[in-house]
PDB file of C-alpha atoms in Angstrom:
ATOM      1  CA  MET A 215      -2.982  20.675   3.677  1.00  0.00           C
ATOM      2  CA  ALA A 216      -2.018  17.168   1.935  1.00  0.00           C
ATOM      3  CA  MET A 217      -2.231  14.182   4.049  1.00  0.00           C
ATOM      4  CA  LEU A 218       0.980  13.167   2.911  1.00  0.00           C
ATOM      5  CA  GLU A 219       3.631  15.226   1.520  1.00  0.00           C
ATOM      6  CA  VAL A 220       6.629  14.022  -0.089  1.00  0.00           C
ATOM      7  CA  LYS A 221       9.565  16.779  -0.848  1.00  0.00           C
ATOM      8  CA  ASN A 222      12.866  16.308  -2.752  1.00  0.00           C
ATOM      9  CA  LEU A 223      13.345  12.932  -1.636  1.00  0.00           C
ATOM     10  CA  GLU A 224      16.735  11.323  -2.308  1.00  0.00           C
ATOM     11  CA  VAL A 225      17.504   7.761  -1.563  1.00  0.00           C
ATOM     12  CA  TYR A 226      20.747   5.801  -2.333  1.00  0.00           C
ATOM     13  CA  TYR A 227      21.771   1.880  -2.072  1.00  0.00           C
ATOM     14  CA  GLY A 228      25.436   2.619  -1.347  1.00  0.00           C
ATOM     15  CA  MET A 229      26.713   4.571  -4.278  1.00  0.00           C
ATOM     16  CA  ILE A 230      23.934   4.069  -6.544  1.00  0.00           C
ATOM     17  CA  GLN A 231      20.922   6.804  -6.481  1.00  0.00           C
ATOM     18  CA  ALA A 232      17.490   5.164  -6.662  1.00  0.00           C
ATOM     19  CA  ILE A 233      15.231   8.295  -5.923  1.00  0.00           C
ATOM     20  CA  LYS A 234      16.402  11.588  -7.355  1.00  0.00           C
ATOM     21  CA  GLY A 235      14.347  14.344  -6.114  1.00  0.00           C
ATOM     22  CA  ILE A 236      11.060  13.426  -6.188  1.00  0.00           C
ATOM     23  CA  SER A 237       8.154  15.359  -4.943  1.00  0.00           C
ATOM     24  CA  PHE A 238       4.700  14.320  -4.489  1.00  0.00           C
ATOM     25  CA  GLU A 239       1.389  14.557  -2.563  1.00  0.00           C
ATOM     26  CA  VAL A 240      -1.650  12.764  -1.312  1.00  0.00           C
ATOM     27  CA  ASN A 241      -4.670  14.132   0.103  1.00  0.00           C
ATOM     28  CA  GLN A 242      -7.126  12.720   2.518  1.00  0.00           C
ATOM     29  CA  GLY A 243      -9.328  10.231   0.801  1.00  0.00           C
ATOM     30  CA  GLU A 244      -7.254   9.849  -2.628  1.00  0.00           C
ATOM     31  CA  VAL A 245      -6.249   6.507  -4.178  1.00  0.00           C
ATOM     32  CA  ILE A 246      -2.860   7.631  -5.634  1.00  0.00           C
ATOM     33  CA  ALA A 247      -1.113   5.508  -8.133  1.00  0.00           C
ATOM     34  CA  LEU A 248       2.439   5.266  -8.664  1.00  0.00           C
ATOM     35  CA  ILE A 249       3.363   3.372 -11.517  1.00  0.00           C
ATOM     36  CA  GLY A 250       6.418   2.668 -13.805  1.00  0.00           C
ATOM     37  CA  ALA A 251       8.653  -0.038 -15.329  1.00  0.00           C
ATOM     38  CA  ASN A 252      10.371  -2.286 -12.974  1.00  0.00           C
ATOM     39  CA  GLY A 253      13.319  -0.782 -11.278  1.00  0.00           C
ATOM     40  CA  ALA A 254      11.840   2.850 -11.582  1.00  0.00           C
ATOM     41  CA  GLY A 255      12.250   3.129  -7.856  1.00  0.00           C
ATOM     42  CA  LYS A 256       8.325   2.560  -6.924  1.00  0.00           C
ATOM     43  CA  THR A 257       9.256   0.094  -3.941  1.00  0.00           C
ATOM     44  CA  THR A 258      11.855   2.039  -2.761  1.00  0.00           C
ATOM     45  CA  ILE A 259       9.635   5.168  -2.252  1.00  0.00           C
ATOM     46  CA  LEU A 260       7.090   2.963  -0.350  1.00  0.00           C
ATOM     47  CA  HIS A 261       9.934   1.589   2.090  1.00  0.00           C
ATOM     48  CA  THR A 262      11.356   5.123   2.496  1.00  0.00           C
ATOM     49  CA  VAL A 263       7.997   6.914   3.358  1.00  0.00           C
ATOM     50  CA  SER A 264       7.104   3.790   5.810  1.00  0.00           C
ATOM     51  CA  GLY A 265      10.395   4.104   7.545  1.00  0.00           C
ATOM     52  CA  LEU A 266      11.836   0.758   6.587  1.00  0.00           C
ATOM     53  CA  MET A 267      14.491   2.775   4.789  1.00  0.00           C
ATOM     54  CA  ASN A 268      16.396   6.026   5.140  1.00  0.00           C
ATOM     55  CA  SER A 269      16.529   8.882   2.665  1.00  0.00           C
ATOM     56  CA  LYS A 270      19.618  10.939   1.936  1.00  0.00           C
ATOM     57  CA  ALA A 271      17.839  14.370   1.644  1.00  0.00           C
ATOM     58  CA  GLY A 272      14.353  15.640   1.126  1.00  0.00           C
ATOM     59  CA  SER A 273      11.394  15.136   3.544  1.00  0.00           C
ATOM     60  CA  ILE A 274       8.331  13.268   4.350  1.00  0.00           C
ATOM     61  CA  ILE A 275       5.664  15.144   6.361  1.00  0.00           C
ATOM     62  CA  PHE A 276       2.514  13.085   7.521  1.00  0.00           C
ATOM     63  CA  GLU A 277      -0.413  15.009   8.464  1.00  0.00           C
ATOM     64  CA  GLY A 278       1.683  17.838   9.541  1.00  0.00           C
ATOM     65  CA  LYS A 279       4.481  16.065  11.346  1.00  0.00           C
ATOM     66  CA  ASP A 280       7.614  15.162   9.824  1.00  0.00           C
ATOM     67  CA  ILE A 281       8.421  11.753   9.597  1.00  0.00           C
ATOM     68  CA  THR A 282      11.740  11.628   7.680  1.00  0.00           C
ATOM     69  CA  LYS A 283      13.793  10.314  10.645  1.00  0.00           C
ATOM     70  CA  VAL A 284      11.002   8.308  12.504  1.00  0.00           C
ATOM     71  CA  PRO A 285      11.487   4.394  12.533  1.00  0.00           C
ATOM     72  CA  GLY A 286       8.941   2.211  11.025  1.00  0.00           C
ATOM     73  CA  HIS A 287       7.196   0.621  14.093  1.00  0.00           C
ATOM     74  CA  LYS A 288       6.608   4.147  15.491  1.00  0.00           C
ATOM     75  CA  ILE A 289       4.557   5.483  12.162  1.00  0.00           C
ATOM     76  CA  VAL A 290       2.526   2.740  12.231  1.00  0.00           C
ATOM     77  CA  SER A 291       0.836   4.261  15.513  1.00  0.00           C
ATOM     78  CA  LEU A 292       0.727   7.370  13.465  1.00  0.00           C
ATOM     79  CA  GLY A 293      -1.603   5.728  11.210  1.00  0.00           C
ATOM     80  CA  MET A 294       0.277   4.471   8.474  1.00  0.00           C
ATOM     81  CA  ALA A 295      -0.054   0.781   7.101  1.00  0.00           C
ATOM     82  CA  HIS A 296       1.943  -1.009   4.460  1.00  0.00           C
ATOM     83  CA  VAL A 297       1.169  -4.125   2.594  1.00  0.00           C
ATOM     84  CA  PRO A 298       4.405  -4.956   1.139  1.00  0.00           C
ATOM     85  CA  GLU A 299       5.410  -6.531  -2.008  1.00  0.00           C
ATOM     86  CA  GLY A 300       5.221 -10.339  -1.683  1.00  0.00           C
ATOM     87  CA  ARG A 301       2.570 -10.563   1.149  1.00  0.00           C
ATOM     88  CA  ARG A 302       4.869 -11.192   3.759  1.00  0.00           C
ATOM     89  CA  VAL A 303       2.367 -13.288   5.675  1.00  0.00           C
ATOM     90  CA  PHE A 304       3.871 -15.219   8.974  1.00  0.00           C
ATOM     91  CA  SER A 305       3.478 -18.771   7.085  1.00  0.00           C
ATOM     92  CA  GLU A 306       3.790 -20.585  10.423  1.00  0.00           C
ATOM     93  CA  LEU A 307       1.377 -18.864  12.190  1.00  0.00           C
ATOM     94  CA  SER A 308      -2.596 -19.193  11.670  1.00  0.00           C
ATOM     95  CA  VAL A 309      -4.556 -16.459   9.650  1.00  0.00           C
ATOM     96  CA  TYR A 310      -6.101 -15.165  13.012  1.00  0.00           C
ATOM     97  CA  GLU A 311      -2.690 -14.936  14.550  1.00  0.00           C
ATOM     98  CA  ASN A 312      -1.565 -13.019  11.728  1.00  0.00           C
ATOM     99  CA  LEU A 313      -4.495 -10.615  11.944  1.00  0.00           C
ATOM    100  CA  LYS A 314      -4.284  -9.961  15.490  1.00  0.00           C
ATOM    101  CA  LEU A 315      -0.515  -9.202  15.149  1.00  0.00           C
ATOM    102  CA  GLY A 316      -1.780  -6.166  13.107  1.00  0.00           C
ATOM    103  CA  ALA A 317      -3.041  -4.539  15.978  1.00  0.00           C
ATOM    104  CA  PHE A 318      -0.085  -4.802  17.857  1.00  0.00           C
ATOM    105  CA  THR A 319       0.196  -1.078  18.268  1.00  0.00           C
ATOM    106  CA  ARG A 320      -3.481  -0.832  19.940  1.00  0.00           C
ATOM    107  CA  GLU A 321      -4.575  -1.267  23.292  1.00  0.00           C
ATOM    108  CA  ASP A 322      -8.640  -1.457  23.266  1.00  0.00           C
ATOM    109  CA  LYS A 323      -9.125  -4.998  23.435  1.00  0.00           C
ATOM    110  CA  GLN A 324     -12.914  -4.132  22.518  1.00  0.00           C
ATOM    111  CA  GLU A 325     -11.624  -2.164  19.608  1.00  0.00           C
ATOM    112  CA  ILE A 326      -9.264  -4.884  17.989  1.00  0.00           C
ATOM    113  CA  GLN A 327     -12.117  -7.435  18.570  1.00  0.00           C
ATOM    114  CA  ASP A 328     -14.305  -4.874  16.557  1.00  0.00           C
ATOM    115  CA  THR A 329     -11.933  -4.189  14.085  1.00  0.00           C
ATOM    116  CA  LEU A 330     -11.154  -8.224  13.452  1.00  0.00           C
ATOM    117  CA  GLN A 331     -15.164  -8.453  13.058  1.00  0.00           C
ATOM    118  CA  MET A 332     -14.767  -5.636   9.938  1.00  0.00           C
ATOM    119  CA  VAL A 333     -12.046  -7.543   8.473  1.00  0.00           C
ATOM    120  CA  TYR A 334     -14.016 -10.560   8.210  1.00  0.00           C
ATOM    121  CA  LYS A 335     -17.043  -9.044   6.774  1.00  0.00           C
ATOM    122  CA  ARG A 336     -14.855  -7.825   4.296  1.00  0.00           C
ATOM    123  CA  PHE A 337     -12.956 -10.640   3.870  1.00  0.00           C
ATOM    124  CA  PRO A 338     -15.546 -13.615   4.605  1.00  0.00           C
ATOM    125  CA  ARG A 339     -12.719 -16.606   3.425  1.00  0.00           C
ATOM    126  CA  LEU A 340     -10.396 -15.200   6.138  1.00  0.00           C
ATOM    127  CA  GLU A 341     -13.091 -15.962   8.402  1.00  0.00           C
ATOM    128  CA  GLU A 342     -13.462 -19.489   6.908  1.00  0.00           C
ATOM    129  CA  ARG A 343      -9.845 -19.895   7.192  1.00  0.00           C
ATOM    130  CA  LYS A 344      -9.023 -18.515  10.316  1.00  0.00           C
ATOM    131  CA  LYS A 345      -7.501 -21.669  11.991  1.00  0.00           C
ATOM    132  CA  GLN A 346      -5.317 -22.203   8.872  1.00  0.00           C
ATOM    133  CA  THR A 347      -1.846 -21.328   8.901  1.00  0.00           C
ATOM    134  CA  ALA A 348      -1.238 -18.619   6.621  1.00  0.00           C
ATOM    135  CA  GLY A 349       1.442 -20.313   4.108  1.00  0.00           C
ATOM    136  CA  THR A 350      -1.377 -23.128   3.464  1.00  0.00           C
ATOM    137  CA  LEU A 351      -3.263 -20.376   1.760  1.00  0.00           C
ATOM    138  CA  SER A 352      -3.239 -19.216  -1.889  1.00  0.00           C
ATOM    139  CA  GLY A 353      -1.697 -16.522  -3.317  1.00  0.00           C
ATOM    140  CA  GLY A 354      -4.866 -14.571  -3.531  1.00  0.00           C
ATOM    141  CA  GLU A 355      -5.682 -15.373   0.098  1.00  0.00           C
ATOM    142  CA  GLN A 356      -2.496 -14.563   1.235  1.00  0.00           C
ATOM    143  CA  GLN A 357      -2.730 -11.108  -0.408  1.00  0.00           C
ATOM    144  CA  MET A 358      -6.394 -10.577   1.368  1.00  0.00           C
ATOM    145  CA  LEU A 359      -4.338 -11.683   4.319  1.00  0.00           C
ATOM    146  CA  ALA A 360      -1.796  -9.298   3.943  1.00  0.00           C
ATOM    147  CA  MET A 361      -4.235  -6.631   3.404  1.00  0.00           C
ATOM    148  CA  GLY A 362      -6.546  -7.476   6.084  1.00  0.00           C
ATOM    149  CA  ARG A 363      -3.561  -7.447   8.777  1.00  0.00           C
ATOM    150  CA  ALA A 364      -2.679  -3.809   7.514  1.00  0.00           C
ATOM    151  CA  LEU A 365      -6.277  -2.937   8.227  1.00  0.00           C
ATOM    152  CA  MET A 366      -6.261  -3.951  11.855  1.00  0.00           C
ATOM    153  CA  SER A 367      -3.991  -1.080  12.783  1.00  0.00           C
ATOM    154  CA  HIS A 368      -7.166   0.938  11.682  1.00  0.00           C
ATOM    155  CA  PRO A 369      -4.586   3.267   9.479  1.00  0.00           C
ATOM    156  CA  LYS A 370      -5.526   6.576   7.998  1.00  0.00           C
ATOM    157  CA  ILE A 371      -3.439   5.634   4.990  1.00  0.00           C
ATOM    158  CA  ILE A 372      -2.339   2.490   3.497  1.00  0.00           C
ATOM    159  CA  LEU A 373       0.601   1.553   1.127  1.00  0.00           C
ATOM    160  CA  MET A 374       0.273  -1.234  -1.239  1.00  0.00           C
ATOM    161  CA  ASP A 375       3.048  -2.315  -3.048  1.00  0.00           C
ATOM    162  CA  GLU A 376       2.403  -4.370  -5.917  1.00  0.00           C
ATOM    163  CA  PRO A 377      -0.791  -6.060  -4.702  1.00  0.00           C
ATOM    164  CA  SER A 378      -1.691  -7.814  -7.808  1.00  0.00           C
ATOM    165  CA  MET A 379       1.616  -9.604  -8.549  1.00  0.00           C
ATOM    166  CA  GLY A 380       1.421 -12.749  -9.472  1.00  0.00           C
ATOM    167  CA  LEU A 381      -2.355 -13.682  -8.850  1.00  0.00           C
ATOM    168  CA  SER A 382      -4.473 -14.920 -11.143  1.00  0.00           C
ATOM    169  CA  PRO A 383      -6.869 -12.338 -13.609  1.00  0.00           C
ATOM    170  CA  LEU A 384      -9.792 -13.406 -11.147  1.00  0.00           C
ATOM    171  CA  TYR A 385      -7.852 -12.738  -7.893  1.00  0.00           C
ATOM    172  CA  VAL A 386      -6.494  -9.568  -9.320  1.00  0.00           C
ATOM    173  CA  SER A 387     -10.192  -8.132 -10.055  1.00  0.00           C
ATOM    174  CA  GLU A 388     -11.147  -8.991  -6.777  1.00  0.00           C
ATOM    175  CA  ILE A 389      -7.818  -7.187  -4.898  1.00  0.00           C
ATOM    176  CA  PHE A 390      -8.665  -4.024  -6.814  1.00  0.00           C
ATOM    177  CA  ASN A 391     -12.580  -4.167  -6.093  1.00  0.00           C
ATOM    178  CA  ILE A 392     -11.318  -4.615  -2.301  1.00  0.00           C
ATOM    179  CA  ILE A 393      -8.981  -1.631  -2.618  1.00  0.00           C
ATOM    180  CA  LYS A 394     -11.748   0.788  -4.193  1.00  0.00           C
ATOM    181  CA  GLU A 395     -14.215  -0.489  -0.910  1.00  0.00           C
ATOM    182  CA  ILE A 396     -11.020   0.011   1.717  1.00  0.00           C
ATOM    183  CA  SER A 397     -10.969   3.802  -0.199  1.00  0.00           C
ATOM    184  CA  SER A 398     -14.761   4.560  -0.091  1.00  0.00           C
ATOM    185  CA  SER A 399     -14.543   3.358   3.805  1.00  0.00           C
ATOM    186  CA  GLY A 400     -12.495   6.497   4.001  1.00  0.00           C
ATOM    187  CA  THR A 401      -9.062   5.154   4.245  1.00  0.00           C
ATOM    188  CA  THR A 402      -6.335   6.857   1.991  1.00  0.00           C
ATOM    189  CA  VAL A 403      -4.519   4.630  -0.331  1.00  0.00           C
ATOM    190  CA  LEU A 404      -0.852   5.042  -1.831  1.00  0.00           C
ATOM    191  CA  LEU A 405      -0.673   2.209  -4.359  1.00  0.00           C
ATOM    192  CA  VAL A 406       2.518   0.856  -6.393  1.00  0.00           C
ATOM    193  CA  GLU A 407       1.467  -1.525  -9.220  1.00  0.00           C
ATOM    194  CA  GLN A 408       2.862  -3.231 -12.423  1.00  0.00           C
ATOM    195  CA  ASN A 409      -0.446  -3.231 -13.732  1.00  0.00           C
ATOM    196  CA  ALA A 410      -1.024   0.441 -14.660  1.00  0.00           C
ATOM    197  CA  LYS A 411      -4.317  -0.113 -16.375  1.00  0.00           C
ATOM    198  CA  LYS A 412      -5.864  -1.286 -13.529  1.00  0.00           C
ATOM    199  CA  ALA A 413      -4.330   1.076 -11.131  1.00  0.00           C
ATOM    200  CA  LEU A 414      -5.013   3.653 -12.994  1.00  0.00           C
ATOM    201  CA  GLY A 415      -8.832   2.642 -13.149  1.00  0.00           C
ATOM    202  CA  ILE A 416      -9.383   2.974  -9.472  1.00  0.00           C
ATOM    203  CA  ALA A 417      -6.827   5.829  -8.782  1.00  0.00           C
ATOM    204  CA  ASN A 418      -7.664   9.746  -8.742  1.00  0.00           C
ATOM    205  CA  ARG A 419      -4.235  10.927  -9.669  1.00  0.00           C
ATOM    206  CA  ALA A 420      -1.468   9.144 -10.598  1.00  0.00           C
ATOM    207  CA  TYR A 421       2.404   9.748 -11.025  1.00  0.00           C
ATOM    208  CA  VAL A 422       4.702   8.109 -13.696  1.00  0.00           C
ATOM    209  CA  LEU A 423       8.038   7.015 -12.295  1.00  0.00           C
ATOM    210  CA  GLU A 424      11.298   6.332 -14.679  1.00  0.00           C
ATOM    211  CA  THR A 425      14.918   5.821 -13.065  1.00  0.00           C
ATOM    212  CA  GLY A 426      13.917   7.722  -9.897  1.00  0.00           C
ATOM    213  CA  LYS A 427      12.159  10.567 -11.414  1.00  0.00           C
ATOM    214  CA  ILE A 428       8.678  11.518 -11.678  1.00  0.00           C
ATOM    215  CA  VAL A 429       8.335  12.177 -15.434  1.00  0.00           C
ATOM    216  CA  LEU A 430       4.407  12.505 -15.789  1.00  0.00           C
ATOM    217  CA  GLU A 431       1.717  13.254 -13.163  1.00  0.00           C
ATOM    218  CA  GLY A 432      -2.111  13.921 -13.559  1.00  0.00           C
ATOM    219  CA  ASN A 433      -5.681  13.055 -13.372  1.00  0.00           C
ATOM    220  CA  ALA A 434      -5.842   9.001 -13.304  1.00  0.00           C
ATOM    221  CA  GLU A 435      -8.225   9.366 -16.049  1.00  0.00           C
ATOM    222  CA  GLU A 436      -6.305  11.649 -18.652  1.00  0.00           C
ATOM    223  CA  LEU A 437      -3.503   9.418 -17.797  1.00  0.00           C
ATOM    224  CA  LEU A 438      -4.997   6.502 -19.109  1.00  0.00           C
ATOM    225  CA  LYS A 439      -5.591   8.524 -22.181  1.00  0.00           C
ATOM    226  CA  ASP A 440      -2.395   9.972 -22.810  1.00  0.00           C
ATOM    227  CA  ASP A 441      -0.370   8.351 -25.874  1.00  0.00           C
ATOM    228  CA  SER A 442       3.037   7.922 -24.206  1.00  0.00           C
ATOM    229  CA  VAL A 443       1.434   6.292 -21.102  1.00  0.00           C
ATOM    230  CA  LYS A 444      -0.491   3.965 -23.514  1.00  0.00           C
ATOM    231  CA  LYS A 445       2.569   2.888 -25.348  1.00  0.00           C
ATOM    232  CA  ALA A 446       4.835   2.668 -22.540  1.00  0.00           C
ATOM    233  CA  TYR A 447       2.604   0.905 -19.581  1.00  0.00           C
ATOM    234  CA  LEU A 448      -0.664  -0.327 -21.087  1.00  0.00           C
ATOM    235  CA  GLY A 449       0.886  -2.237 -24.153  1.00  0.00           C
ATOM    236  CA  GLU A 450      -1.152  -0.347 -26.541  1.00  0.00           C
TER     237      GLU A 450
END
């Protein structure tokens, strides 16, 4: 059974249908990429899966439980974390305070402390800057903070929306290496990414979206070699 199953999902903005009956699944331990042009509906899908938006039809099943109507804050405690587009860190708070907020669904103080040490180990720069306010970090560091904050909830699956957006090439490589590490440590990843080449480079499978529909799906390596994908998304 898939860890996450999305069936016949339809989402509207007012009268406009943004998502047109799509279905896909994510298995335990996979990195799944959703790729497509701007406005294809990638972010809308993540928002709907994580409970930030409501769907008009269809279902979202997470670990065998129907979460279609479950509010976002409750979905976090089921083991799903969302790293939103544009990072969304609390800029007035310190790095440390931002990370602590990521653990709001957890009770065990010792466990929270252990997770914090794990995050610092994965992102040494966050430990160096733990007293700094988040607003003073560079874009790449804010992205690391947003990822670290999501990991503080100890998620089984992490949804990442455009993690490389607006970052220098150096940071982009670093962020993708970290996503690979997160995956190899056992966390499942659903990734929305404009940089199709990078996304397909680390994903197991991918779905290609066009105007709210899935037009292509398959093994990421095969999609990298697909002529229509190369033309449309890889600039070849």
